[in-house]
Amino acid sequence: MTTQLPTRGRPRTEIMETMEAARDQDVRWRDGKVWSLVFHAGDDVSAVAKDAYMAFFSENGLNPTAFPSLRKFETEVVAMTATLLGGDAETAGNMTSGGTESILMAVKTARDWARTHHPDRQPPEIVLPRSAHPAFDKAAHYFDVKLVKTPVGDDFRADVEAMRAAVSEKTIMLVGSAPSYPQGVVDPIREIAALAGERGLLCHVDACVGGFMLPFVRKLGYSIPDFDFSVPGVTSMSVDLHKYGYAAKGASVILYRTPALRRFQFFVSTDWPGGIYVSPTMAGTRPGGSIAAAWAVMNYLGEERYLQIASEVMRTAVILRDGVNATAGLQIMGHPHMSVMAIGSDVYDVFALGDEMGLRGWHLDRQQFPSTLHLTVNYAHVHMADQFLHDLRESVLTLRRPSLNKVSTSLQVGAVRLASKVLPPSALSRLTSASSKFTGVKGATMPTRSAAMYGMMAELPNRGDVDQLVLDLLDQMTREDG
Ligand SMILES: *Cc1c(COP(=O)(O)O)cnc(C)c1O
């Protein structure tokens, strides 16, 4: 591991070779076996994004007066996105670095809107289903807003009556997802927005993953509940371009129904010796490349190609959904509205299933409450469905055979379950930090057998211990040589 600047610069070719070699252990998304993190619509689309990114590699979106080019791209990207999502000439927004920043902005805007219009609501509360993305938790953590989480129904959609009951005199905003990440279902946005309208509250729709998919999926004839600005009461939306927009990473849009609402998002400082400083979003310097690449990809694909891509992605998603449901002991949770879904089981340990799939080269995220494996189907997967289902059935067969791994996993999980009943909390904390060692999860290496660790985490009664365990891992990951 390098800990010091080299005294003398190294040759360019050698640097590139070292970097290519460092990729060796990375997940191999090009093979279409990774079900999160990377969205790929083909090499021609990547080439357009890269050309545009490189052409505007040096430009800075901080000062729009210096680069009218970037201002044009951002304004048009925001306007095209607003139009796609039922917006009109009033709809206002900005580009951000990603879904998290868009959500941070929506929450900060709501807080400052409430400071002006409802200064008595202290601390301000946001009511949201527990399926909403952790970016809202991050926003609440940063901006001192309280989250009031409500359960979801058996269909994993937000329970509007539970949300109604959770609204208090401190509430400033309601949230719904289109769709939610864990099970890919669209919340009843019409009902949530109506409740918000009734109580004079803001209503944010998190369409980070769905914003560039649902409009096309609906146009293809699939049934999609109303979710965008065409629904009265929706006041803001977050939409990621670096997911199903197939733009370069670092591109999302935050939209507001009116410029007056967006005004609460802005930041200005007028008494700095360095001059008058104004900034629309969280970031100061903003990479011109990601703004330019988003504009380029949206213009390159156009509605027709987005529709064609969505059509193939949905065809693949349906094959996967039906194939999983036809596998005895496995099921797709709820009724996903598009191409995001979760595999659950009443029979098998799905984390052990995830490990088996891992041995066959598939990279699937693990989820909890309930335990599932997650699939975000994108264009990189259109020819992978049959192989995936084949390997899934093989993995299930393996799980049905007794093995040493399975015994040791259940012994470890059982040990923690027992320990949590008899040990004092401090001893349990030590045990949980030690568990990263004996389950073999270390540094940034990808665990091949994670069932023991996930099983244990799900068993621990004290979620604070789990938080500490995960924070320990994060700390180690950026210090040690994996
Ligand atoms: C991905 C996602 C986010 C967060 O977006 P980032 O770009 O990862 O910051 C928020 N909400 C939903 C529903 C998402 O799928």
Short mmCIF file of C-alpha atoms and ligand atoms in Angstrom, two decimals:
data_model
loop_
_atom_site.label_atom_id
_atom_site.label_comp_id
_atom_site.label_asym_id
_atom_site.label_seq_id
_atom_site.Cartn_x
_atom_site.Cartn_y
_atom_site.Cartn_z
CA MET A 1 0.00 0.00 0.00
CA THR A 2 1.30 3.47 -0.95
CA THR A 3 1.34 5.93 1.97
CA GLN A 4 3.51 8.67 0.53
CA LEU A 5 3.62 10.70 -2.64
CA PRO A 6 6.30 9.24 -4.87
CA THR A 7 9.26 11.63 -4.84
CA ARG A 8 9.43 11.43 -8.59
CA GLY A 9 6.36 11.10 -10.74
CA ARG A 10 5.84 7.71 -12.36
CA PRO A 11 5.43 7.16 -16.11
CA ARG A 12 1.88 7.41 -17.43
CA THR A 13 1.83 3.88 -18.89
CA GLU A 14 3.04 2.36 -15.63
CA ILE A 15 0.34 4.25 -13.70
CA MET A 16 -2.36 2.97 -16.03
CA GLU A 17 -1.04 -0.58 -15.74
CA THR A 18 -1.07 -0.39 -11.94
CA MET A 19 -4.64 0.91 -12.02
CA GLU A 20 -5.82 -1.78 -14.40
CA ALA A 21 -4.22 -4.42 -12.16
CA ALA A 22 -5.99 -2.90 -9.13
CA ARG A 23 -9.30 -3.67 -10.87
CA ASP A 24 -8.65 -7.36 -10.68
CA GLN A 25 -10.97 -8.04 -7.74
CA ASP A 26 -13.69 -5.56 -8.79
CA VAL A 27 -17.18 -6.86 -9.49
CA ARG A 28 -17.41 -7.70 -13.20
CA TRP A 29 -20.44 -5.66 -14.20
CA ARG A 30 -19.69 -5.97 -17.94
CA ASP A 31 -20.65 -9.65 -17.76
CA GLY A 32 -24.17 -8.64 -16.68
CA LYS A 33 -23.82 -10.53 -13.39
CA VAL A 34 -23.97 -7.53 -11.06
CA TRP A 35 -27.47 -6.53 -9.96
CA SER A 36 -26.76 -3.09 -8.53
CA LEU A 37 -24.36 -0.14 -8.76
CA VAL A 38 -23.82 -0.01 -12.54
CA PHE A 39 -26.36 0.86 -15.26
CA HIS A 40 -25.18 0.09 -18.77
CA ALA A 41 -27.12 0.71 -21.99
CA GLY A 42 -24.47 -0.44 -24.43
CA ASP A 43 -21.01 0.66 -25.49
CA ASP A 44 -22.31 3.28 -27.92
CA VAL A 45 -24.15 5.06 -25.10
CA SER A 46 -21.08 4.89 -22.83
CA ALA A 47 -18.97 6.31 -25.66
CA VAL A 48 -21.31 9.31 -26.04
CA ALA A 49 -21.22 9.91 -22.27
CA LYS A 50 -17.44 9.61 -22.16
CA ASP A 51 -16.90 11.94 -25.14
CA ALA A 52 -19.14 14.57 -23.58
CA TYR A 53 -17.59 14.09 -20.14
CA MET A 54 -14.07 14.46 -21.51
CA ALA A 55 -15.01 17.48 -23.64
CA PHE A 56 -16.18 19.27 -20.47
CA PHE A 57 -13.70 17.60 -18.14
CA SER A 58 -12.18 20.87 -16.91
CA GLU A 59 -15.26 23.09 -16.77
CA ASN A 60 -16.83 23.99 -13.43
CA GLY A 61 -20.58 24.29 -12.87
CA LEU A 62 -20.07 26.51 -9.81
CA ASN A 63 -20.34 29.74 -11.76
CA PRO A 64 -22.99 29.61 -14.50
CA THR A 65 -22.00 33.03 -15.86
CA ALA A 66 -18.52 31.74 -16.73
CA PHE A 67 -19.83 28.71 -18.64
CA PRO A 68 -23.06 29.46 -20.52
CA SER A 69 -22.56 26.03 -22.11
CA LEU A 70 -23.06 24.21 -18.80
CA ARG A 71 -25.93 26.52 -17.90
CA LYS A 72 -27.67 25.59 -21.14
CA PHE A 73 -27.08 21.86 -20.56
CA GLU A 74 -28.30 21.94 -16.96
CA THR A 75 -31.36 24.06 -17.79
CA GLU A 76 -32.33 21.75 -20.64
CA VAL A 77 -31.69 18.56 -18.67
CA VAL A 78 -33.91 19.89 -15.86
CA ALA A 79 -36.62 21.01 -18.30
CA MET A 80 -36.64 17.71 -20.24
CA THR A 81 -36.84 15.78 -16.96
CA ALA A 82 -39.66 17.99 -15.67
CA THR A 83 -41.65 17.51 -18.88
CA LEU A 84 -41.19 13.75 -18.69
CA LEU A 85 -42.60 13.81 -15.16
CA GLY A 86 -45.75 15.87 -15.65
CA GLY A 87 -44.16 19.22 -14.89
CA ASP A 88 -45.03 22.51 -16.59
CA ALA A 89 -43.45 25.91 -17.19
CA GLU A 90 -43.53 26.58 -13.43
CA THR A 91 -41.54 23.47 -12.49
CA ALA A 92 -38.04 24.44 -11.31
CA GLY A 93 -35.03 22.40 -10.41
CA ASN A 94 -31.31 21.77 -10.49
CA MET A 95 -28.87 19.05 -11.29
CA THR A 96 -27.09 17.44 -8.35
CA SER A 97 -24.40 14.81 -7.88
CA GLY A 98 -26.88 12.00 -7.23
CA GLY A 99 -30.04 10.81 -5.55
CA THR A 100 -28.68 11.44 -2.09
CA GLU A 101 -27.89 15.07 -2.81
CA SER A 102 -31.31 15.54 -4.46
CA ILE A 103 -32.99 14.16 -1.33
CA LEU A 104 -30.76 16.21 0.97
CA MET A 105 -31.92 19.27 -0.96
CA ALA A 106 -35.60 18.34 -0.76
CA VAL A 107 -35.36 17.93 3.02
CA LYS A 108 -33.33 21.11 3.54
CA THR A 109 -35.83 23.00 1.36
CA ALA A 110 -38.75 21.64 3.40
CA ARG A 111 -37.04 22.61 6.65
CA ASP A 112 -36.40 26.18 5.48
CA TRP A 113 -39.90 26.45 3.99
CA ALA A 114 -41.27 25.47 7.41
CA ARG A 115 -39.00 27.96 9.20
CA THR A 116 -40.70 30.69 7.17
CA HIS A 117 -44.26 29.40 7.00
CA HIS A 118 -44.55 27.31 10.19
CA PRO A 119 -41.87 28.47 12.64
CA ASP A 120 -43.76 26.80 15.51
CA ARG A 121 -43.11 23.29 14.13
CA GLN A 122 -40.04 22.42 16.21
CA PRO A 123 -38.42 20.04 15.68
CA PRO A 124 -39.95 19.64 12.23
CA GLU A 125 -41.13 16.13 11.36
CA ILE A 126 -41.24 14.23 8.07
CA VAL A 127 -43.58 11.25 7.81
CA LEU A 128 -42.39 8.47 5.49
CA PRO A 129 -42.75 4.72 5.01
CA ARG A 130 -39.88 2.64 6.39
CA SER A 131 -39.13 1.49 2.83
CA ALA A 132 -37.95 5.01 1.90
CA HIS A 133 -34.26 5.32 1.05
CA PRO A 134 -31.70 5.93 3.84
CA ALA A 135 -30.79 9.21 2.12
CA PHE A 136 -33.74 10.61 4.11
CA ASP A 137 -32.12 9.39 7.34
CA LYS A 138 -28.90 11.03 6.23
CA ALA A 139 -30.76 14.28 5.51
CA ALA A 140 -32.49 14.17 8.90
CA HIS A 141 -29.13 13.50 10.53
CA TYR A 142 -27.50 16.46 8.77
CA PHE A 143 -30.35 18.97 9.03
CA ASP A 144 -31.89 18.21 12.45
CA VAL A 145 -35.22 17.10 11.15
CA LYS A 146 -37.10 14.27 12.82
CA LEU A 147 -38.26 11.29 10.76
CA VAL A 148 -41.47 9.54 11.71
CA LYS A 149 -41.45 6.15 9.97
CA THR A 150 -44.60 4.23 9.26
CA PRO A 151 -45.06 0.55 8.40
CA VAL A 152 -45.76 -0.72 4.90
CA GLY A 153 -48.65 -3.01 4.01
CA ASP A 154 -48.46 -6.69 3.09
CA ASP A 155 -47.85 -5.50 -0.48
CA PHE A 156 -44.81 -3.48 0.77
CA ARG A 157 -46.46 -0.22 -0.32
CA ALA A 158 -46.78 2.72 2.08
CA ASP A 159 -49.76 2.41 4.42
CA VAL A 160 -51.55 5.75 3.95
CA GLU A 161 -53.73 5.32 7.03
CA ALA A 162 -50.62 4.75 9.15
CA MET A 163 -49.14 7.90 7.63
CA ARG A 164 -52.33 9.83 8.38
CA ALA A 165 -52.14 8.69 12.00
CA ALA A 166 -48.48 9.73 12.20
CA VAL A 167 -49.10 13.31 11.05
CA SER A 168 -48.77 15.70 13.99
CA GLU A 169 -48.79 19.48 14.49
CA LYS A 170 -45.00 19.30 13.85
CA THR A 171 -45.22 17.59 10.45
CA ILE A 172 -43.85 19.53 7.46
CA MET A 173 -43.65 16.93 4.66
CA LEU A 174 -44.79 13.48 3.56
CA VAL A 175 -42.71 11.18 1.37
CA GLY A 176 -43.52 8.38 -1.06
CA SER A 177 -41.28 6.40 -3.41
CA ALA A 178 -41.82 5.62 -7.10
CA PRO A 179 -40.78 2.92 -6.72
CA SER A 180 -39.19 2.01 -3.38
CA TYR A 181 -35.75 0.46 -3.69
CA PRO A 182 -36.20 -2.67 -1.51
CA GLN A 183 -39.21 -4.27 -3.26
CA GLY A 184 -39.66 -2.03 -6.32
CA VAL A 185 -43.27 -1.11 -5.62
CA VAL A 186 -44.74 2.35 -6.27
CA ASP A 187 -46.31 3.85 -3.14
CA PRO A 188 -49.91 5.15 -3.37
CA ILE A 189 -48.70 8.63 -4.34
CA ARG A 190 -52.17 9.97 -5.19
CA GLU A 191 -53.40 9.22 -1.67
CA ILE A 192 -50.23 10.43 0.06
CA ALA A 193 -50.29 13.68 -1.93
CA ALA A 194 -53.99 14.16 -1.19
CA LEU A 195 -53.28 13.78 2.53
CA ALA A 196 -50.47 16.33 2.22
CA GLY A 197 -52.74 18.72 0.35
CA GLU A 198 -55.49 18.35 2.95
CA ARG A 199 -53.09 19.24 5.78
CA GLY A 200 -51.15 21.93 3.90
CA LEU A 201 -47.95 19.85 3.90
CA LEU A 202 -45.23 19.39 1.33
CA CYS A 203 -45.06 16.05 -0.49
CA HIS A 204 -41.86 14.63 -1.94
CA VAL A 205 -41.84 11.76 -4.42
CA ASP A 206 -38.54 9.86 -4.52
CA ALA A 207 -38.34 8.74 -8.16
CA CYS A 208 -34.55 8.34 -8.02
CA VAL A 209 -34.65 4.85 -9.48
CA GLY A 210 -38.00 5.12 -11.32
CA GLY A 211 -38.01 8.59 -12.85
CA PHE A 212 -36.37 7.50 -16.11
CA MET A 213 -38.19 4.19 -16.28
CA LEU A 214 -41.82 4.51 -15.15
CA PRO A 215 -42.91 7.04 -17.83
CA PHE A 216 -41.60 4.71 -20.55
CA VAL A 217 -42.88 1.55 -18.90
CA ARG A 218 -46.33 3.12 -18.74
CA LYS A 219 -46.14 4.16 -22.39
CA LEU A 220 -45.32 0.54 -23.25
CA GLY A 221 -48.68 -0.45 -21.79
CA TYR A 222 -47.76 -1.68 -18.31
CA SER A 223 -50.03 -0.46 -15.56
CA ILE A 224 -48.30 2.17 -13.43
CA PRO A 225 -50.03 4.09 -10.63
CA ASP A 226 -49.88 7.90 -10.93
CA PHE A 227 -46.72 9.16 -9.30
CA ASP A 228 -45.53 12.48 -10.75
CA PHE A 229 -46.40 16.20 -10.93
CA SER A 230 -49.65 15.37 -12.70
CA VAL A 231 -50.83 14.32 -9.21
CA PRO A 232 -52.14 17.35 -7.26
CA GLY A 233 -50.24 17.86 -4.01
CA VAL A 234 -46.86 16.53 -5.16
CA THR A 235 -44.46 19.41 -4.45
CA SER A 236 -41.01 17.96 -5.22
CA MET A 237 -39.37 14.98 -6.92
CA SER A 238 -35.89 13.44 -7.01
CA VAL A 239 -34.87 11.71 -10.25
CA ASP A 240 -31.51 10.09 -10.93
CA LEU A 241 -29.99 10.35 -14.38
CA HIS A 242 -27.09 8.05 -13.52
CA LYS A 243 -29.48 5.11 -13.04
CA TYR A 244 -32.06 4.42 -15.78
CA GLY A 245 -31.12 7.69 -17.52
CA TYR A 246 -27.84 5.86 -18.35
CA ALA A 247 -25.87 9.09 -17.84
CA ALA A 248 -22.39 9.27 -16.30
CA LYS A 249 -22.19 8.96 -12.52
CA GLY A 250 -22.76 12.15 -10.61
CA ALA A 251 -26.04 13.14 -12.24
CA SER A 252 -29.48 13.55 -10.68
CA VAL A 253 -32.26 16.15 -10.79
CA ILE A 254 -34.21 17.72 -7.95
CA LEU A 255 -37.50 19.27 -9.10
CA TYR A 256 -40.00 21.58 -7.33
CA ARG A 257 -43.52 22.47 -8.37
CA THR A 258 -42.74 26.21 -8.12
CA PRO A 259 -39.69 28.48 -8.23
CA ALA A 260 -40.86 29.94 -4.89
CA LEU A 261 -40.38 26.57 -3.22
CA ARG A 262 -37.00 26.00 -4.87
CA ARG A 263 -35.88 29.37 -3.49
CA PHE A 264 -35.56 27.74 -0.04
CA GLN A 265 -32.92 25.41 -1.45
CA PHE A 266 -30.46 28.16 -2.46
CA PHE A 267 -27.52 29.39 -0.42
CA VAL A 268 -25.94 32.83 -0.56
CA SER A 269 -23.15 34.56 1.31
CA THR A 270 -22.72 38.26 0.51
CA ASP A 271 -20.08 39.43 3.02
CA TRP A 272 -17.12 37.19 2.18
CA PRO A 273 -13.91 39.01 1.20
CA GLY A 274 -13.67 36.56 -1.69
CA GLY A 275 -16.77 38.09 -3.25
CA ILE A 276 -20.47 37.35 -3.40
CA TYR A 277 -20.93 33.61 -3.24
CA VAL A 278 -24.09 31.89 -4.33
CA SER A 279 -24.70 28.18 -4.81
CA PRO A 280 -27.87 26.30 -5.69
CA THR A 281 -27.08 22.86 -4.20
CA MET A 282 -24.79 21.17 -1.64
CA ALA A 283 -21.64 21.13 -3.75
CA GLY A 284 -19.49 24.15 -4.46
CA THR A 285 -17.40 23.15 -7.45
CA ARG A 286 -19.49 20.97 -9.74
CA PRO A 287 -17.91 18.79 -12.42
CA GLY A 288 -18.85 20.04 -15.89
CA GLY A 289 -18.36 16.52 -17.23
CA SER A 290 -21.36 14.93 -15.54
CA ILE A 291 -23.66 17.79 -16.55
CA ALA A 292 -22.47 17.61 -20.17
CA ALA A 293 -22.66 13.80 -20.27
CA ALA A 294 -26.25 13.78 -19.01
CA TRP A 295 -27.29 16.26 -21.67
CA ALA A 296 -25.48 14.29 -24.36
CA VAL A 297 -26.95 10.90 -23.40
CA MET A 298 -30.51 12.23 -23.14
CA ASN A 299 -30.19 13.77 -26.60
CA TYR A 300 -28.48 10.69 -28.02
CA LEU A 301 -31.09 8.22 -26.78
CA GLY A 302 -34.21 10.31 -27.25
CA GLU A 303 -37.64 9.03 -26.29
CA GLU A 304 -37.60 6.22 -28.88
CA ARG A 305 -34.43 4.60 -27.65
CA TYR A 306 -35.39 5.02 -23.97
CA LEU A 307 -38.65 3.23 -24.85
CA GLN A 308 -36.84 0.45 -26.67
CA ILE A 309 -34.42 -0.05 -23.77
CA ALA A 310 -37.27 0.00 -21.24
CA SER A 311 -39.13 -2.55 -23.34
CA GLU A 312 -36.22 -5.02 -23.32
CA VAL A 313 -35.53 -4.42 -19.64
CA MET A 314 -39.19 -5.09 -18.79
CA ARG A 315 -39.24 -8.24 -20.92
CA THR A 316 -36.20 -9.46 -18.95
CA ALA A 317 -37.73 -8.43 -15.63
CA VAL A 318 -40.89 -10.41 -16.42
CA ILE A 319 -38.87 -13.53 -17.36
CA LEU A 320 -36.94 -13.23 -14.09
CA ARG A 321 -40.06 -12.61 -12.01
CA ASP A 322 -41.93 -15.56 -13.49
CA GLY A 323 -38.84 -17.78 -13.34
CA VAL A 324 -38.23 -17.03 -9.67
CA ASN A 325 -41.89 -17.55 -8.81
CA ALA A 326 -41.82 -20.87 -10.67
CA THR A 327 -38.88 -22.07 -8.53
CA ALA A 328 -40.23 -24.05 -5.59
CA GLY A 329 -39.46 -22.33 -2.29
CA LEU A 330 -38.65 -18.94 -3.84
CA GLN A 331 -40.83 -15.94 -4.56
CA ILE A 332 -40.71 -12.33 -5.73
CA MET A 333 -41.91 -10.12 -2.88
CA GLY A 334 -45.09 -8.13 -3.57
CA HIS A 335 -45.92 -6.99 -7.10
CA PRO A 336 -43.05 -4.85 -8.38
CA HIS A 337 -44.19 -2.17 -10.85
CA MET A 338 -41.04 -2.11 -12.94
CA SER A 339 -37.62 -3.77 -12.99
CA VAL A 340 -36.56 -3.59 -9.32
CA MET A 341 -37.44 -6.65 -7.25
CA ALA A 342 -36.55 -8.81 -4.28
CA ILE A 343 -36.26 -12.61 -4.02
CA GLY A 344 -37.51 -14.06 -0.74
CA SER A 345 -38.09 -17.54 0.63
CA ASP A 346 -40.08 -19.16 3.40
CA VAL A 347 -38.04 -22.33 2.95
CA TYR A 348 -34.39 -21.46 2.32
CA ASP A 349 -31.88 -19.13 3.94
CA VAL A 350 -31.70 -16.51 1.15
CA PHE A 351 -28.34 -15.26 2.42
CA ALA A 352 -26.91 -18.74 1.91
CA LEU A 353 -28.57 -18.67 -1.53
CA GLY A 354 -26.79 -15.36 -2.19
CA ASP A 355 -23.48 -16.99 -1.22
CA GLU A 356 -24.14 -19.91 -3.58
CA MET A 357 -24.93 -17.47 -6.40
CA GLY A 358 -21.75 -15.58 -5.46
CA LEU A 359 -19.73 -18.74 -6.06
CA ARG A 360 -21.29 -18.79 -9.56
CA GLY A 361 -20.16 -15.20 -10.18
CA TRP A 362 -23.42 -13.34 -9.43
CA HIS A 363 -23.33 -10.26 -7.26
CA LEU A 364 -26.62 -9.76 -5.41
CA ASP A 365 -27.30 -7.29 -2.58
CA ARG A 366 -28.70 -8.67 0.68
CA GLN A 367 -31.72 -7.01 2.29
CA GLN A 368 -33.40 -7.39 5.69
CA PHE A 369 -36.86 -7.16 7.34
CA PRO A 370 -37.68 -9.43 5.56
CA SER A 371 -34.48 -11.16 4.35
CA THR A 372 -34.24 -11.03 0.55
CA LEU A 373 -31.83 -10.78 -2.36
CA HIS A 374 -32.16 -7.69 -4.53
CA LEU A 375 -32.29 -7.32 -8.32
CA THR A 376 -32.15 -4.07 -10.25
CA VAL A 377 -32.60 -5.22 -13.84
CA ASN A 378 -31.07 -2.93 -16.43
CA TYR A 379 -30.03 -3.12 -20.05
CA ALA A 380 -26.82 -4.99 -19.14
CA HIS A 381 -28.99 -7.96 -18.11
CA VAL A 382 -31.18 -8.46 -21.19
CA HIS A 383 -29.37 -11.62 -22.29
CA MET A 384 -28.67 -12.96 -18.81
CA ALA A 385 -32.09 -14.05 -17.56
CA ASP A 386 -31.88 -17.70 -18.62
CA GLN A 387 -28.40 -18.22 -17.19
CA PHE A 388 -29.42 -16.48 -13.97
CA LEU A 389 -32.47 -18.70 -13.53
CA HIS A 390 -30.41 -21.78 -14.36
CA ASP A 391 -27.81 -20.91 -11.72
CA LEU A 392 -30.53 -19.98 -9.25
CA ARG A 393 -32.07 -23.46 -9.55
CA GLU A 394 -28.63 -25.09 -9.20
CA SER A 395 -27.98 -23.01 -6.10
CA VAL A 396 -31.30 -24.05 -4.59
CA LEU A 397 -30.40 -27.71 -5.20
CA THR A 398 -27.08 -27.18 -3.42
CA LEU A 399 -28.87 -25.63 -0.45
CA ARG A 400 -30.99 -28.73 -0.13
CA ARG A 401 -27.87 -30.85 0.44
CA PRO A 402 -26.42 -30.74 3.95
CA SER A 403 -22.98 -29.15 4.12
CA LEU A 404 -20.33 -28.12 6.57
CA ASN A 405 -20.81 -24.43 5.68
CA LYS A 406 -24.47 -24.58 6.51
CA VAL A 407 -23.81 -26.22 9.85
CA SER A 408 -21.17 -23.66 10.79
CA THR A 409 -23.40 -20.77 9.68
CA SER A 410 -26.27 -21.95 11.79
CA LEU A 411 -23.91 -22.61 14.71
CA GLN A 412 -22.59 -19.05 14.51
CA VAL A 413 -26.05 -17.55 14.21
CA GLY A 414 -27.25 -19.78 17.01
CA ALA A 415 -24.31 -18.77 19.21
CA VAL A 416 -25.21 -15.11 18.87
CA ARG A 417 -28.87 -15.77 19.48
CA LEU A 418 -27.96 -17.60 22.67
CA ALA A 419 -25.35 -15.03 23.66
CA SER A 420 -27.77 -12.16 23.23
CA LYS A 421 -30.02 -13.76 25.82
CA VAL A 422 -27.32 -14.36 28.46
CA LEU A 423 -24.58 -11.78 27.93
CA PRO A 424 -24.57 -8.21 29.27
CA PRO A 425 -24.76 -5.62 26.47
CA SER A 426 -21.09 -4.61 26.79
CA ALA A 427 -19.90 -8.17 26.18
CA LEU A 428 -22.25 -8.46 23.24
CA SER A 429 -20.72 -5.33 21.72
CA ARG A 430 -17.27 -6.93 21.92
CA LEU A 431 -18.63 -10.07 20.34
CA THR A 432 -20.15 -8.17 17.44
CA SER A 433 -16.93 -6.31 16.68
CA ALA A 434 -15.09 -9.60 16.81
CA SER A 435 -17.58 -11.18 14.43
CA SER A 436 -16.08 -9.31 11.47
CA LYS A 437 -12.94 -11.38 12.06
CA PHE A 438 -14.42 -14.81 12.42
CA THR A 439 -16.76 -14.44 9.46
CA GLY A 440 -13.82 -13.46 7.29
CA VAL A 441 -15.16 -10.04 6.27
CA LYS A 442 -12.16 -7.82 6.17
CA GLY A 443 -11.28 -4.64 4.39
CA ALA A 444 -12.74 -4.19 0.95
CA THR A 445 -12.52 -7.82 -0.10
CA MET A 446 -15.78 -9.34 -1.23
CA PRO A 447 -16.90 -12.05 1.18
CA THR A 448 -17.76 -15.28 -0.59
CA ARG A 449 -19.64 -16.57 2.42
CA SER A 450 -21.58 -13.82 4.07
CA ALA A 451 -24.60 -15.80 5.24
CA ALA A 452 -23.12 -16.13 8.73
CA MET A 453 -22.57 -12.42 9.08
CA TYR A 454 -25.96 -11.40 7.70
CA GLY A 455 -27.65 -14.05 9.76
CA MET A 456 -25.95 -12.75 12.86
CA MET A 457 -26.76 -9.13 12.12
CA ALA A 458 -30.41 -9.95 11.70
CA GLU A 459 -30.37 -11.81 15.04
CA LEU A 460 -28.80 -9.10 17.17
CA PRO A 461 -31.44 -7.53 19.40
CA ASN A 462 -29.52 -4.30 19.86
CA ARG A 463 -29.42 -2.39 16.57
CA GLY A 464 -26.84 -0.03 18.13
CA ASP A 465 -24.39 -2.94 18.17
CA VAL A 466 -25.03 -3.52 14.48
CA ASP A 467 -24.42 0.18 13.78
CA GLN A 468 -21.09 -0.01 15.60
CA LEU A 469 -20.07 -3.19 13.82
CA VAL A 470 -20.77 -1.66 10.42
CA LEU A 471 -19.00 1.61 11.31
CA ASP A 472 -15.95 -0.44 12.41
CA LEU A 473 -15.92 -2.13 9.01
CA LEU A 474 -16.15 1.23 7.19
CA ASP A 475 -13.30 2.60 9.27
CA GLN A 476 -11.05 -0.39 8.57
CA MET A 477 -11.92 -0.40 4.89
CA THR A 478 -10.34 2.99 4.18
CA ARG A 479 -7.28 2.43 6.36
CA GLU A 480 -6.02 -1.05 5.73
CA ASP A 481 -4.74 -2.63 2.59
CA GLY A 482 -7.70 -4.88 1.78
C1 LIG B 1 -30.42 5.07 -5.62
C2 LIG B 1 -31.54 5.64 -4.83
C3 LIG B 1 -31.35 6.78 -4.02
C4 LIG B 1 -30.00 7.39 -3.76
O1 LIG B 1 -29.31 7.74 -4.90
P1 LIG B 1 -27.70 7.85 -4.99
O2 LIG B 1 -27.50 8.28 -6.40
O3 LIG B 1 -27.14 6.49 -4.68
O4 LIG B 1 -27.24 8.87 -4.02
C5 LIG B 1 -32.47 7.28 -3.39
N1 LIG B 1 -33.68 6.72 -3.54
C6 LIG B 1 -33.88 5.61 -4.28
C7 LIG B 1 -35.27 5.04 -4.39
C8 LIG B 1 -32.82 5.04 -4.95
O5 LIG B 1 -33.00 3.93 -5.68
#
